[in-house]
PDB file of C-alpha atoms in Angstrom:
ATOM      1  CA  MET R   1       0.156   0.221  -0.214  1.00 53.00           C
ATOM      2  CA  SER R   2       1.404   3.859  -0.946  1.00 62.00           C
ATOM      3  CA  LEU R   3       1.075   6.289   0.727  1.00 60.00           C
ATOM      4  CA  SER R   4      -1.406   8.066  -1.815  1.00 76.00           C
ATOM      5  CA  GLU R   5      -3.788   5.296  -1.214  1.00 80.00           C
ATOM      6  CA  ASN R   6      -3.216   5.704   2.316  1.00 78.00           C
ATOM      7  CA  ALA R   7      -4.288   9.250   1.984  1.00 79.00           C
ATOM      8  CA  ARG R   8      -6.994   8.062  -0.076  1.00 83.00           C
ATOM      9  CA  LYS R   9      -8.732   6.151   2.642  1.00 80.00           C
ATOM     10  CA  LEU R  10      -8.270   8.686   5.341  1.00 81.00           C
ATOM     11  CA  ALA R  11     -10.037  11.070   3.106  1.00 81.00           C
ATOM     12  CA  CYS R  12     -12.923   9.185   1.936  1.00 80.00           C
ATOM     13  CA  LEU R  13     -13.421   8.093   5.825  1.00 80.00           C
ATOM     14  CA  ALA R  14     -13.173  11.480   7.315  1.00 80.00           C
ATOM     15  CA  ILE R  15     -16.084  12.613   3.895  1.00 84.00           C
ATOM     16  CA  LEU R  16     -17.887   9.461   5.334  1.00 78.00           C
ATOM     17  CA  GLY R  17     -17.572  10.833   9.157  1.00 71.00           C
ATOM     18  CA  THR R  18     -18.393  14.240   8.113  1.00 74.00           C
ATOM     19  CA  GLY R  19     -21.374  13.202   6.250  1.00 66.00           C
ATOM     20  CA  VAL R  20     -22.554  10.919   9.332  1.00 65.00           C
ATOM     21  CA  ALA R  21     -22.173  13.671  11.752  1.00 64.00           C
ATOM     22  CA  ILE R  22     -24.375  15.957   9.628  1.00 67.00           C
ATOM     23  CA  ALA R  23     -27.178  13.378   9.245  1.00 62.00           C
ATOM     24  CA  GLY R  24     -27.170  13.217  12.969  1.00 60.00           C
ATOM     25  CA  CYS R  25     -28.008  17.056  13.436  1.00 59.00           C
ATOM     26  CA  GLN R  26     -31.209  18.241  15.169  1.00 55.00           C
ATOM     27  CA  VAL R  27     -30.738  21.841  13.972  1.00 57.00           C
ATOM     28  CA  ARG R  28     -32.953  23.513  12.114  1.00 55.00           C
ATOM     29  CA  PRO R  29     -33.416  27.005  10.752  1.00 56.00           C
ATOM     30  CA  LEU R  30     -35.996  29.448  12.728  1.00 53.00           C
ATOM     31  CA  TYR R  31     -38.202  30.035  10.182  1.00 51.00           C
ATOM     32  CA  SER R  32     -38.437  26.577   8.686  1.00 53.00           C
ATOM     33  CA  GLU R  33     -41.812  26.592   7.758  1.00 53.00           C
ATOM     34  CA  GLY R  34     -41.785  29.711   5.940  1.00 50.00           C
ATOM     35  CA  SER R  35     -43.711  33.559   6.507  1.00 50.00           C
ATOM     36  CA  THR R  36     -46.873  31.720   8.050  1.00 51.00           C
ATOM     37  CA  GLY R  37     -44.970  28.822   9.842  1.00 59.00           C
ATOM     38  CA  LYS R  38     -45.497  28.802  13.345  1.00 70.00           C
ATOM     39  CA  PRO R  39     -42.579  31.073  14.878  1.00 73.00           C
ATOM     40  CA  ALA R  40     -43.722  33.868  12.511  1.00 78.00           C
ATOM     41  CA  LEU R  41     -47.467  33.941  12.904  1.00 83.00           C
ATOM     42  CA  ALA R  42     -46.624  33.895  17.169  1.00 86.00           C
ATOM     43  CA  LEU R  43     -44.599  36.905  16.698  1.00 87.00           C
ATOM     44  CA  ALA R  44     -46.892  38.414  14.310  1.00 88.00           C
ATOM     45  CA  SER R  45     -49.419  38.057  17.761  1.00 90.00           C
ATOM     46  CA  ILE R  46     -47.763  40.177  20.461  1.00 93.00           C
ATOM     47  CA  GLU R  47     -48.739  42.760  21.833  1.00 93.00           C
ATOM     48  CA  ILE R  48     -46.157  45.492  23.471  1.00 94.00           C
ATOM     49  CA  SER R  49     -46.893  47.546  26.232  1.00 94.00           C
ATOM     50  CA  ASP R  50     -46.727  51.203  25.924  1.00 94.00           C
ATOM     51  CA  ALA R  51     -43.652  53.310  26.728  1.00 94.00           C
ATOM     52  CA  ASP R  52     -42.762  55.746  29.200  1.00 94.00           C
ATOM     53  CA  ASP R  53     -40.140  57.114  27.987  1.00 95.00           C
ATOM     54  CA  ARG R  54     -38.292  58.268  24.370  1.00 96.00           C
ATOM     55  CA  VAL R  55     -35.460  55.456  24.629  1.00 97.00           C
ATOM     56  CA  GLU R  56     -38.697  53.040  25.888  1.00 96.00           C
ATOM     57  CA  GLN R  57     -40.296  54.049  22.818  1.00 96.00           C
ATOM     58  CA  ASP R  58     -37.613  53.423  20.302  1.00 97.00           C
ATOM     59  CA  VAL R  59     -37.041  49.526  21.746  1.00 97.00           C
ATOM     60  CA  ARG R  60     -41.200  49.345  21.269  1.00 96.00           C
ATOM     61  CA  ASN R  61     -41.280  50.800  17.965  1.00 96.00           C
ATOM     62  CA  ALA R  62     -37.988  48.693  16.636  1.00 96.00           C
ATOM     63  CA  LEU R  63     -39.926  45.227  17.880  1.00 96.00           C
ATOM     64  CA  ILE R  64     -43.210  46.007  16.897  1.00 94.00           C
ATOM     65  CA  PHE R  65     -41.440  46.440  13.121  1.00 95.00           C
ATOM     66  CA  LEU R  66     -39.234  42.896  14.074  1.00 93.00           C
ATOM     67  CA  THR R  67     -42.486  41.132  15.082  1.00 92.00           C
ATOM     68  CA  SER R  68     -44.817  41.802  12.550  1.00 89.00           C
ATOM     69  CA  GLY R  69     -42.480  42.476   9.442  1.00 85.00           C
ATOM     70  CA  GLY R  70     -44.319  46.292   9.091  1.00 83.00           C
ATOM     71  CA  ALA R  71     -47.785  45.426   9.734  1.00 84.00           C
ATOM     72  CA  GLY R  72     -47.593  47.264  13.110  1.00 84.00           C
ATOM     73  CA  GLU R  73     -49.533  45.373  16.239  1.00 86.00           C
ATOM     74  CA  PRO R  74     -52.165  42.935  16.405  1.00 85.00           C
ATOM     75  CA  THR R  75     -55.830  43.931  16.209  1.00 86.00           C
ATOM     76  CA  ASN R  76     -56.637  40.720  18.415  1.00 90.00           C
ATOM     77  CA  PRO R  77     -53.136  39.337  20.197  1.00 91.00           C
ATOM     78  CA  VAL R  78     -52.533  35.971  22.255  1.00 93.00           C
ATOM     79  CA  TYR R  79     -49.378  36.945  23.218  1.00 95.00           C
ATOM     80  CA  HIS R  80     -48.823  40.071  25.925  1.00 95.00           C
ATOM     81  CA  MET R  81     -45.280  41.630  26.355  1.00 96.00           C
ATOM     82  CA  ALA R  82     -44.330  44.296  29.155  1.00 96.00           C
ATOM     83  CA  LEU R  83     -41.326  45.918  28.594  1.00 96.00           C
ATOM     84  CA  ASN R  84     -39.059  48.288  30.803  1.00 97.00           C
ATOM     85  CA  VAL R  85     -35.944  49.897  29.265  1.00 97.00           C
ATOM     86  CA  THR R  86     -33.050  52.022  31.203  1.00 96.00           C
ATOM     87  CA  SER R  87     -30.600  53.730  29.521  1.00 96.00           C
ATOM     88  CA  THR R  88     -26.819  54.520  30.581  1.00 96.00           C
ATOM     89  CA  ALA R  89     -24.852  56.850  29.919  1.00 92.00           C
ATOM     90  CA  ASN R  90     -20.831  56.180  31.281  1.00 89.00           C
ATOM     91  CA  GLY R  91     -18.410  58.598  30.339  1.00 83.00           C
ATOM     92  CA  VAL R  92     -14.826  57.274  29.980  1.00 80.00           C
ATOM     93  CA  LEU R  93     -11.674  58.974  28.521  1.00 72.00           C
ATOM     94  CA  TYR R  94     -11.758  61.634  30.556  1.00 73.00           C
ATOM     95  CA  ASP R  95      -9.516  64.809  30.408  1.00 73.00           C
ATOM     96  CA  GLN R  96      -8.787  66.239  33.620  1.00 70.00           C
ATOM     97  CA  GLU R  97      -7.501  69.627  32.397  1.00 74.00           C
ATOM     98  CA  SER R  98     -10.889  70.462  30.902  1.00 72.00           C
ATOM     99  CA  ASP R  99     -13.260  68.003  33.326  1.00 67.00           C
ATOM    100  CA  THR R 100     -15.125  66.480  30.037  1.00 74.00           C
ATOM    101  CA  ALA R 101     -15.180  63.160  29.140  1.00 72.00           C
ATOM    102  CA  GLY R 102     -13.723  62.685  25.249  1.00 82.00           C
ATOM    103  CA  ALA R 103     -16.724  59.388  24.852  1.00 87.00           C
ATOM    104  CA  ALA R 104     -19.226  57.646  26.299  1.00 89.00           C
ATOM    105  CA  ARG R 105     -20.262  54.196  26.753  1.00 93.00           C
ATOM    106  CA  VAL R 106     -24.346  53.579  26.472  1.00 96.00           C
ATOM    107  CA  VAL R 107     -25.777  50.451  27.836  1.00 97.00           C
ATOM    108  CA  VAL R 108     -29.529  50.086  27.503  1.00 98.00           C
ATOM    109  CA  ARG R 109     -31.086  47.466  29.621  1.00 98.00           C
ATOM    110  CA  ALA R 110     -34.978  45.849  28.852  1.00 97.00           C
ATOM    111  CA  ASP R 111     -36.896  43.705  31.657  1.00 97.00           C
ATOM    112  CA  TYR R 112     -39.600  41.662  29.588  1.00 97.00           C
ATOM    113  CA  ASN R 113     -42.331  39.413  30.161  1.00 97.00           C
ATOM    114  CA  LEU R 114     -44.102  37.549  27.506  1.00 95.00           C
ATOM    115  CA  THR R 115     -47.544  36.165  28.239  1.00 96.00           C
ATOM    116  CA  GLN R 116     -50.179  34.436  26.703  1.00 94.00           C
ATOM    117  CA  THR R 117     -52.981  36.957  26.512  1.00 93.00           C
ATOM    118  CA  ALA R 118     -55.798  33.785  27.420  1.00 92.00           C
ATOM    119  CA  THR R 119     -54.293  32.458  30.310  1.00 93.00           C
ATOM    120  CA  GLY R 120     -51.614  34.859  31.927  1.00 92.00           C
ATOM    121  CA  GLU R 121     -48.991  31.937  31.446  1.00 94.00           C
ATOM    122  CA  THR R 122     -45.388  33.415  31.141  1.00 95.00           C
ATOM    123  CA  VAL R 123     -44.005  32.116  27.932  1.00 93.00           C
ATOM    124  CA  ARG R 124     -40.744  33.839  28.590  1.00 94.00           C
ATOM    125  CA  SER R 125     -39.391  35.774  31.072  1.00 95.00           C
ATOM    126  CA  GLY R 126     -35.437  38.428  30.671  1.00 95.00           C
ATOM    127  CA  ASN R 127     -33.459  40.799  30.873  1.00 97.00           C
ATOM    128  CA  ARG R 128     -31.188  41.943  27.853  1.00 97.00           C
ATOM    129  CA  SER R 129     -28.658  44.781  27.225  1.00 97.00           C
ATOM    130  CA  ALA R 130     -26.849  46.587  24.408  1.00 98.00           C
ATOM    131  CA  VAL R 131     -23.789  48.704  24.360  1.00 97.00           C
ATOM    132  CA  ALA R 132     -23.177  51.156  22.212  1.00 96.00           C
ATOM    133  CA  LEU R 133     -19.815  53.582  22.003  1.00 94.00           C
ATOM    134  CA  VAL R 134     -19.817  57.756  21.300  1.00 93.00           C
ATOM    135  CA  ASP R 135     -17.161  60.467  20.604  1.00 89.00           C
ATOM    136  CA  PHE R 136     -18.213  63.620  22.353  1.00 85.00           C
ATOM    137  CA  SER R 137     -17.456  66.904  20.052  1.00 84.00           C
ATOM    138  CA  LYS R 138     -16.646  69.973  22.089  1.00 84.00           C
ATOM    139  CA  GLN R 139     -20.249  71.619  21.141  1.00 88.00           C
ATOM    140  CA  GLU R 140     -22.554  70.713  23.445  1.00 87.00           C
ATOM    141  CA  PHE R 141     -26.018  70.481  20.916  1.00 92.00           C
ATOM    142  CA  ALA R 142     -23.554  67.593  19.121  1.00 89.00           C
ATOM    143  CA  LYS R 143     -22.887  65.881  22.399  1.00 90.00           C
ATOM    144  CA  LEU R 144     -26.576  65.645  22.861  1.00 92.00           C
ATOM    145  CA  ARG R 145     -26.628  64.362  19.189  1.00 95.00           C
ATOM    146  CA  ALA R 146     -24.442  62.037  19.501  1.00 92.00           C
ATOM    147  CA  LEU R 147     -26.091  60.611  23.001  1.00 94.00           C
ATOM    148  CA  ARG R 148     -29.187  60.242  21.380  1.00 96.00           C
ATOM    149  CA  ASP R 149     -27.733  58.285  18.278  1.00 96.00           C
ATOM    150  CA  ALA R 150     -25.630  56.496  20.484  1.00 96.00           C
ATOM    151  CA  GLU R 151     -29.116  55.135  22.025  1.00 97.00           C
ATOM    152  CA  LYS R 152     -31.011  54.704  18.934  1.00 97.00           C
ATOM    153  CA  ARG R 153     -28.718  52.153  17.825  1.00 97.00           C
ATOM    154  CA  ALA R 154     -28.395  50.711  21.294  1.00 97.00           C
ATOM    155  CA  ALA R 155     -32.166  50.754  21.526  1.00 97.00           C
ATOM    156  CA  LYS R 156     -32.177  48.703  18.050  1.00 97.00           C
ATOM    157  CA  GLU R 157     -29.326  46.304  18.910  1.00 98.00           C
ATOM    158  CA  LEU R 158     -31.775  45.916  21.714  1.00 98.00           C
ATOM    159  CA  ALA R 159     -34.829  44.986  19.794  1.00 97.00           C
ATOM    160  CA  GLU R 160     -33.005  42.156  18.012  1.00 97.00           C
ATOM    161  CA  ILE R 161     -31.895  40.677  20.846  1.00 97.00           C
ATOM    162  CA  ILE R 162     -35.276  39.970  22.263  1.00 96.00           C
ATOM    163  CA  ARG R 163     -37.246  39.201  19.243  1.00 95.00           C
ATOM    164  CA  ALA R 164     -34.396  36.744  18.324  1.00 93.00           C
ATOM    165  CA  ASP R 165     -34.703  35.464  21.943  1.00 94.00           C
ATOM    166  CA  ILE R 166     -38.856  35.255  22.157  1.00 94.00           C
ATOM    167  CA  ALA R 167     -38.899  33.681  18.419  1.00 91.00           C
ATOM    168  CA  ALA R 168     -36.075  30.789  19.833  1.00 88.00           C
ATOM    169  CA  ALA R 169     -38.531  30.606  22.603  1.00 89.00           C
ATOM    170  CA  LEU R 170     -41.715  30.676  20.315  1.00 87.00           C
ATOM    171  CA  GLY R 171     -40.709  28.367  18.143  1.00 81.00           C
ATOM    172  CA  ARG R 172     -40.551  25.731  20.533  1.00 74.00           C
TER     173      ARG R 172
END
């Protein structure tokens, strides 16, 4: 037996082994049933609680868009999501001479509880967070606008994280 024959047999065994390993895999796509499947219909039937502030409204709007595919809130919701969002900005790169921060780390956190409307049974609850970084300008208005933009970026990212978590729970 030559070295090339051994290499060929080893390659065949590796391919066969990989095929067997993949055949036993239990992973399936989240939307395996298409846009009319169970996860998509369940996501489209979620009512989200009213917002208390601007950042919570940003998360709520993004969640409504992501869960309904842009169709808005459902008229007859099957699920209700209680949502509580907080936002904090912590200065970093502190300049001692000017007594100001040159950048900030914006953290948007959400606590949520998804319940069935009919029974009140909790389907999924949790807390998630998203971070956005921002650089500050010397101008005060530009600084405020940069903070608001960072909050919007973090809110959108947080909504995507929550949607993925809820879609996984509803897909089971």
